Amino acid sequence: MKKVITYGTFDLFHEGHYKLLKRARELGDYLIVGVTTEHFDEGRGKINVIDPIMERIENVRKTGFADEIIIEDHEGQKIEDIQKYGIDIFTVGSDWTGYFDYLNAFCKVIYLDRTPNVSSTILRKNKFQIVRIGVIGTGRIAPRFISEAKYVSGIIVNSAYNPEKDSLDRFHRRFEIDCYSDHYDEFLENVDAVYIASPHETHYEYARTALEHGKHVLCEKPMTFTRREAVELYELAQEKDVVLMEGIKAAYCPGFQQLINIAKSGKIGEIRDVEACFSRLADPDSREIADAKYGGGFLEYGGYPLLPIIKLLGINYTKVDIDSILSDTGIDLYTKIQIRYPGAMATAKTGVGVKSEGQLIVAGTKGYILAESPWWLTRKFEIRYENPSIIEKYEPNFQGDGLRYEISEFVSKINKFGMRGYRLTAEESIAMADIVERFMEKRKKEAKA
Ligand code: C2G
């Protein structure tokens, strides 16, 4: 008798799961299915599992393909199970290709082709919609989006769009999803939502068209170059009853949220100063340096340091001073923005040609919060006081590269789960667009001079 084993979460049970179990069963005479516990999934970085374990087991059972169902609850269990049950074949979907090769020492490992374009949940009432998402732009961030989306329940990345054929072809070879190099409308027809990761200057147009077609939009920063355009997009989203979210990753990370809440709790007294920096030395040939019009540190990274400032001090600033050190081509190698509020001040620093400490300091009347680089992931931060011997340390949970929290928020909002808009509100995102606009105006003036 040939024994086969496979594992999975089987959340929001859909046709991809069904087909995988069917083919797994056909590989042998007896199929064991391991269903993961929430605790195990959390440990391996899979967030927002929706269905309780009993429902997930029941859905696997109902397919009739599993001869035996077991629970997977700890790391290292696969090797144990293979030996314990005398397994001949371990199988899993092709999204895991290579990952489980180490099991070849114990049995045969087979990666089965994953089902593309899953569009609905089956074997259950359709309370939660599986979101089909298309990626616009296939450069550096898009592959990260695909690998992080794997850890979020209820989302399927089914297509990509890029008018530049070379980049798209490379992407197509790497990921087996539908690819479109023209026909933006046709691309939109087959998705519920889009993730915009194209060059900055194209964000607004792509977002607007997608919203007009009634699609949910997750847009990389900066979403727009002007306040007016940002307002227009949020109004359009509201009119079409779809979600529009600006992809400032830090906003959605659990640790960052905790830091903001602690700062607002009064623990460090009244907040008087927020200072944040993000710098990454860029390759001279990279878009950040070479693109004379839209390159430079602020457009690339400004969203990060502006975020804690706007979250903590709000949108009613009274003065914004922008100063940059420019390259020969006119891009900002280093930018410092000073923002004044009644009773508080803030500084945002970004650089692509100057390296500084990427830290966040929130100074209050009783103490201060220090989050060291990389504060935007917020894996740890400290509260310090006048008395240097008192230091309170925080080490919040953080998984993967953090993009999964942003994706998870997007899916939750689409499915209207809870009131989660507070992480980055439309007003906050519009205020950031306002500062981007001031920066762009200054840049235009300096280019003319
Ligand atoms: N699957 C598929 N087609 C899809 C989606 C999923 O063939 N469109 C497959 C996956 O590759 C996996 C199984 O269905 O083999 C279960 O998928 P998930 O519930 O997402 O579980 P996963 O996170 O892949 O867990 O220990 C757990 C295992 O590592 C796999």
XYZ file of C-alpha atoms and ligand atoms in Angstrom:
479
model
C 0.000 0.000 0.000
C 1.393 3.392 -1.058
C 0.882 5.997 1.649
C 0.715 9.725 0.825
C 0.752 12.682 3.207
C -0.016 16.350 2.673
C -0.488 19.366 4.946
C -2.258 22.656 4.815
C -4.342 25.256 6.572
C -7.302 24.786 4.206
C -8.786 28.095 5.241
C -11.781 29.362 3.200
C -11.798 25.988 1.477
C -11.702 26.475 -2.300
C -11.251 24.616 -5.545
C -7.428 24.858 -5.327
C -7.541 22.883 -2.073
C -10.057 20.428 -3.507
C -7.969 19.707 -6.598
C -4.791 19.346 -4.572
C -6.368 16.767 -2.255
C -7.825 14.890 -5.222
C -4.467 14.657 -6.970
C -2.684 13.830 -3.724
C -5.068 10.906 -3.197
C -4.414 9.706 -6.759
C -0.678 9.506 -6.065
C -1.215 6.467 -3.830
C -3.669 4.211 -1.996
C -4.025 5.961 1.338
C -4.018 9.718 2.037
C -3.256 11.384 5.349
C -4.009 15.097 5.569
C -2.435 17.247 8.255
C -4.485 20.322 9.121
C -2.560 23.107 10.874
C -3.539 24.663 14.183
C -3.824 28.443 14.415
C -0.944 28.476 16.849
C 1.308 26.648 14.383
C 0.246 28.951 11.550
C 0.991 31.990 13.642
C 4.431 30.631 14.411
C 5.206 30.101 10.732
C 4.011 33.595 9.944
C 0.611 32.889 8.423
C -1.742 35.563 9.686
C -5.492 36.162 9.689
C -6.661 32.545 9.337
C -10.432 32.971 9.255
C -12.072 29.561 9.755
C -11.786 27.764 13.096
C -9.853 24.486 13.001
C -12.982 22.331 13.403
C -14.490 23.889 10.292
C -11.240 23.474 8.337
C -11.053 19.772 9.298
C -14.707 19.292 8.410
C -14.147 20.817 4.955
C -11.234 18.447 4.292
C -13.328 15.498 5.507
C -16.261 16.415 3.244
C -14.121 16.062 0.104
C -13.956 12.308 0.775
C -10.286 12.175 -0.317
C -8.686 11.931 3.120
C -8.448 8.452 4.615
C -7.139 9.966 7.824
C -6.916 13.524 9.153
C -4.308 14.584 11.682
C -3.405 17.898 13.311
C -0.126 19.674 12.574
C 0.884 21.723 15.576
C 4.652 21.957 15.740
C 7.754 22.442 13.696
C 9.616 19.257 12.845
C 6.387 17.268 12.912
C 6.527 16.383 9.209
C 9.631 14.202 9.673
C 8.036 12.587 12.730
C 4.803 11.825 10.857
C 6.564 10.405 7.805
C 8.410 7.943 10.018
C 5.518 7.230 12.343
C 2.988 6.500 9.579
C 5.447 4.838 7.149
C 4.846 7.433 4.422
C 5.999 6.854 0.827
C 5.132 10.228 -0.691
C 5.003 13.733 0.757
C 3.166 16.163 -1.488
C 2.262 19.842 -1.428
C 1.440 22.579 -3.974
C 4.036 24.054 -6.324
C 4.078 27.325 -4.367
C 6.372 25.427 -1.993
C 8.738 24.062 -4.680
C 12.179 23.438 -3.204
C 11.103 24.288 0.329
C 10.502 20.698 1.446
C 13.375 19.032 -0.456
C 14.911 18.089 2.903
C 12.135 15.509 3.301
C 13.629 13.554 0.366
C 15.858 11.904 2.965
C 12.746 10.242 4.415
C 10.359 9.687 1.478
C 9.625 10.874 -2.048
C 8.683 14.574 -2.345
C 6.261 15.645 -5.083
C 5.210 19.240 -5.746
C 1.832 19.326 -7.472
C 0.897 22.200 -9.778
C -1.008 24.843 -7.950
C -4.449 25.813 -9.235
C -4.290 29.326 -10.675
C -7.117 31.859 -10.553
C -9.136 30.454 -7.699
C -12.175 32.665 -7.604
C -14.559 31.369 -5.004
C -14.770 29.478 -1.782
C -16.591 26.156 -1.912
C -18.135 23.854 0.691
C -19.163 26.819 2.763
C -21.443 29.793 2.798
C -19.866 32.668 0.963
C -19.431 35.032 3.896
C -15.874 35.867 3.017
C -14.951 36.723 -0.517
C -11.643 35.483 -1.907
C -10.031 38.548 -3.380
C -8.455 38.157 -6.819
C -5.707 40.694 -7.076
C -3.689 41.908 -10.046
C -0.254 43.457 -9.650
C 0.559 46.572 -11.678
C 4.279 46.966 -12.269
C 6.628 44.023 -12.120
C 9.801 45.588 -10.757
C 11.450 45.134 -7.395
C 8.460 45.119 -5.065
C 6.049 42.900 -6.998
C 7.849 39.566 -6.279
C 7.875 40.440 -2.573
C 4.171 41.074 -2.713
C 3.538 37.633 -4.204
C 5.629 35.804 -1.631
C 4.068 37.703 1.278
C 0.508 37.272 -0.040
C 0.998 33.533 0.439
C 0.779 34.101 4.186
C -2.519 35.949 4.052
C -5.803 34.087 3.917
C -8.423 35.031 1.372
C -6.262 36.470 -1.374
C -5.096 35.131 -4.722
C -2.636 36.996 -6.912
C -3.877 36.001 -10.352
C -2.392 38.455 -12.831
C 0.155 41.129 -13.569
C 0.204 44.186 -15.803
C 3.175 46.054 -17.187
C 3.370 47.934 -20.499
C 7.105 47.158 -20.558
C 7.254 43.755 -22.132
C 10.772 42.734 -21.063
C 10.131 43.172 -17.386
C 6.771 41.431 -17.707
C 8.273 38.447 -19.549
C 10.882 37.970 -16.839
C 8.119 38.091 -14.266
C 5.989 35.627 -16.220
C 8.827 33.109 -16.322
C 9.123 33.326 -12.541
C 5.451 33.340 -11.566
C 2.792 31.391 -13.395
C 0.096 34.032 -13.515
C -1.765 35.754 -16.347
C 0.241 38.644 -17.737
C -0.903 41.666 -19.722
C 1.350 44.175 -21.432
C -1.484 46.167 -22.955
C -5.290 46.070 -22.619
C -5.453 47.533 -19.123
C -9.253 47.193 -19.256
C -9.074 43.492 -19.975
C -6.599 43.026 -17.111
C -9.035 44.840 -14.796
C -11.961 42.676 -15.844
C -10.437 39.579 -14.273
C -9.576 41.015 -10.862
C -11.416 42.349 -7.811
C -8.501 44.480 -6.682
C -5.144 45.845 -7.804
C -1.817 46.439 -6.116
C -0.024 49.367 -7.774
C 3.754 49.030 -7.647
C 4.655 50.891 -10.842
C 6.854 54.037 -11.096
C 5.632 56.927 -8.892
C 4.370 59.143 -11.708
C 1.977 56.443 -12.959
C 0.276 55.709 -9.590
C -2.497 58.251 -9.865
C -3.666 57.296 -13.379
C -3.669 53.565 -12.670
C -5.485 54.092 -9.383
C -8.112 56.353 -10.895
C -8.914 53.999 -13.782
C -9.082 50.974 -11.484
C -11.427 52.810 -9.088
C -13.612 53.919 -11.992
C -13.957 50.242 -12.912
C -15.105 49.515 -9.346
C -11.878 47.771 -8.264
C -10.301 47.982 -4.816
C -6.907 49.666 -4.870
C -3.795 49.225 -2.759
C -1.319 51.816 -4.029
C 2.369 52.150 -3.228
C 3.563 55.477 -1.841
C 3.471 58.234 -2.905
C -0.054 57.628 -4.131
C -0.265 61.070 -5.767
C 1.880 64.195 -6.147
C -0.890 66.584 -5.169
C -3.433 66.981 -2.426
C -6.228 67.522 -4.949
C -5.554 64.194 -6.666
C -5.497 62.332 -3.358
C -8.838 63.880 -2.343
C -10.270 62.983 -5.738
C -9.199 59.333 -5.429
C -10.647 58.914 -1.924
C -13.911 60.515 -3.055
C -14.052 58.235 -6.066
C -13.443 55.165 -3.876
C -16.274 56.220 -1.606
C -18.616 56.814 -4.514
C -17.836 53.370 -5.962
C -17.948 51.742 -2.496
C -14.503 50.196 -2.865
C -11.394 50.242 -0.687
C -8.513 52.601 -1.418
C -5.412 52.169 0.695
C -1.983 53.771 0.472
C 0.751 51.176 0.873
C 2.879 52.643 3.610
C 3.921 49.339 5.085
C 4.926 50.572 8.524
C 1.388 51.837 9.190
C 0.071 48.283 9.252
C 2.852 46.570 11.249
C 1.704 45.510 14.724
C 4.727 46.975 16.498
C 4.355 50.381 14.889
C 0.731 50.488 15.937
C 1.732 49.613 19.494
C 4.388 52.342 19.531
C 1.828 54.918 18.370
C -0.692 53.790 20.980
C 1.864 53.950 23.794
C 2.965 57.417 22.690
C -0.667 58.543 22.689
C -1.402 56.961 26.076
C 0.344 59.724 27.986
C 3.190 57.503 29.183
C 5.811 59.963 27.922
C 3.625 62.985 28.700
C 2.718 65.535 26.037
C 4.391 64.849 22.709
C 6.625 67.790 21.764
C 8.881 66.438 19.032
C 8.933 63.596 16.502
C 12.104 62.940 14.589
C 12.309 60.202 11.967
C 14.894 59.252 9.379
C 15.093 56.810 6.492
C 18.173 56.645 4.257
C 19.407 54.078 1.807
C 22.449 54.745 -0.346
C 21.312 54.111 -3.896
C 23.242 52.735 -6.836
C 24.198 55.620 -9.207
C 22.414 53.802 -12.068
C 19.252 53.149 -10.094
C 15.975 54.908 -10.758
C 16.289 56.774 -7.431
C 19.413 58.586 -8.674
C 19.083 58.476 -12.472
C 15.489 59.648 -12.826
C 15.965 63.425 -12.831
C 12.245 64.110 -12.607
C 10.891 61.599 -10.115
C 13.989 60.131 -8.440
C 15.548 61.262 -5.172
C 15.214 60.429 -1.528
C 12.001 62.154 -0.558
C 9.671 60.746 -3.216
C 11.123 57.293 -2.659
C 11.141 57.157 1.117
C 9.358 60.261 2.444
C 6.240 58.278 3.330
C 8.118 56.488 6.099
C 9.318 59.414 8.241
C 6.151 61.427 7.573
C 3.988 58.593 8.864
C 4.777 58.755 12.624
C 4.706 62.560 12.459
C 1.218 62.686 10.980
C -0.015 59.787 13.143
C 1.192 61.428 16.358
C 0.871 65.140 15.770
C -1.981 65.144 13.290
C -2.894 66.934 10.096
C -3.201 70.498 11.389
C 0.396 71.633 10.970
C 1.023 75.346 10.786
C 4.283 75.450 8.814
C 6.322 73.153 6.568
C 9.972 73.936 5.706
C 11.677 71.799 3.118
C 15.388 71.779 2.457
C 17.386 69.482 0.204
C 20.915 68.819 -0.953
C 20.644 68.249 -4.693
C 22.739 66.235 -7.117
C 24.003 67.625 -10.456
C 20.936 66.146 -12.126
C 18.604 67.883 -9.670
C 17.429 64.975 -7.559
C 17.524 65.317 -3.773
C 20.382 63.333 -2.260
C 19.214 64.358 1.180
C 16.069 66.124 2.353
C 15.117 67.511 5.709
C 11.550 68.604 6.342
C 10.642 70.570 9.443
C 6.992 70.599 10.385
C 5.569 72.941 13.002
C 2.442 72.375 15.082
C 1.019 74.437 17.927
C 3.094 73.165 20.848
C 5.112 70.594 18.907
C 7.601 70.188 16.098
C 8.847 67.422 13.865
C 11.632 66.509 11.461
C 11.550 64.030 8.595
C 14.863 63.118 6.978
C 15.360 61.007 3.865
C 18.465 60.245 1.842
C 19.679 58.326 -1.164
C 23.128 59.928 -1.209
C 23.652 60.581 2.504
C 23.639 57.865 5.134
C 22.361 58.561 8.610
C 20.994 56.603 11.549
C 17.503 55.391 10.661
C 15.870 56.054 13.962
C 12.592 57.347 15.302
C 12.491 59.456 18.450
C 9.247 60.638 19.987
C 10.031 63.184 22.680
C 7.546 64.017 25.417
C 7.320 66.035 28.588
C 7.922 62.960 30.802
C 10.192 60.775 28.656
C 10.830 59.611 25.123
C 10.436 56.636 22.827
C 13.434 55.443 20.881
C 13.021 53.011 18.006
C 16.314 52.139 16.385
C 16.823 51.276 12.737
C 14.847 49.677 11.148
C 12.135 51.450 13.149
C 9.689 51.193 10.210
C 9.482 47.426 10.827
C 9.200 48.157 14.554
C 10.523 44.875 15.873
C 11.633 46.637 19.020
C 11.561 49.991 20.775
C 12.259 51.478 24.189
C 10.824 54.054 26.506
C 13.410 56.085 28.362
C 13.206 58.705 31.086
C 15.290 61.323 32.863
C 16.532 58.544 35.118
C 18.763 56.548 32.740
C 18.425 53.358 34.758
C 14.747 53.048 33.873
C 14.315 51.609 30.378
C 11.151 49.841 29.284
C 11.720 47.542 26.332
C 9.133 46.320 23.858
C 9.586 43.547 21.311
C 6.374 43.221 19.345
C 5.522 40.389 16.998
C 6.756 40.767 13.432
C 6.684 38.277 10.565
C 8.344 38.088 7.170
C 9.133 41.472 5.653
C 5.928 42.940 7.083
C 4.071 43.393 3.807
C 1.657 40.650 4.857
C 0.146 42.960 7.509
C -0.654 45.547 4.855
C -2.145 42.883 2.566
C -4.128 41.436 5.450
C -5.560 44.853 6.298
C -6.538 45.342 2.649
C -8.382 42.001 2.472
C -10.110 42.627 5.808
C -11.312 46.023 4.657
C -12.612 44.594 1.389
C -14.579 42.018 3.356
C -15.712 44.723 5.781
C -14.247 42.928 8.781
C -14.154 45.332 11.708
C -13.429 49.040 11.638
C -9.782 48.960 10.729
C -9.446 52.206 8.831
C -7.679 53.878 11.751
C -4.232 52.519 10.851
C -3.905 55.068 8.069
C -6.940 57.229 7.472
C -7.828 58.996 4.238
C -7.207 62.343 6.000
C -3.706 61.262 7.056
C -2.883 60.001 3.582
C -4.171 63.289 2.085
C -2.012 65.301 4.507
C 1.001 63.340 3.314
C 0.058 64.095 -0.311
C -0.070 67.763 0.683
C 3.550 67.621 1.879
C 4.570 65.732 -1.267
C 2.945 68.542 -3.291
C 4.900 71.224 -1.407
C 8.074 69.248 -2.051
C 7.303 68.938 -5.786
C 6.552 72.659 -6.102
C 9.841 73.570 -4.469
C 11.654 71.133 -6.700
C 10.097 72.656 -9.817
C 11.086 76.148 -8.713
C 14.653 75.068 -8.011
C 14.915 73.307 -11.364
C 13.908 76.552 -13.131
C 16.335 78.668 -11.125
N -3.061 25.016 -3.098
C -3.239 24.798 -4.454
N -3.800 25.766 -5.241
C -4.187 26.938 -4.696
C -4.040 27.176 -3.337
C -3.459 26.191 -2.546
O -2.870 23.741 -4.987
N -4.716 27.867 -5.491
C -2.427 23.984 -2.265
C -1.194 24.445 -1.477
O -0.053 24.447 -2.294
C -1.131 23.397 -0.376
C -2.604 23.108 -0.107
O -3.339 23.561 -1.253
O -0.499 22.231 -0.838
C -3.085 23.801 1.152
O -2.864 25.175 1.010
P -2.928 26.140 2.281
O -4.157 25.884 3.026
O -2.631 27.521 1.801
O -1.764 25.612 3.223
P -0.221 25.941 3.130
O 0.085 27.233 3.782
O 0.224 25.768 1.711
O 0.419 24.786 4.054
O 2.488 22.641 6.931
C 1.598 23.244 6.044
C 2.106 23.114 4.674
O 3.391 23.651 4.651
C 1.289 23.790 3.560
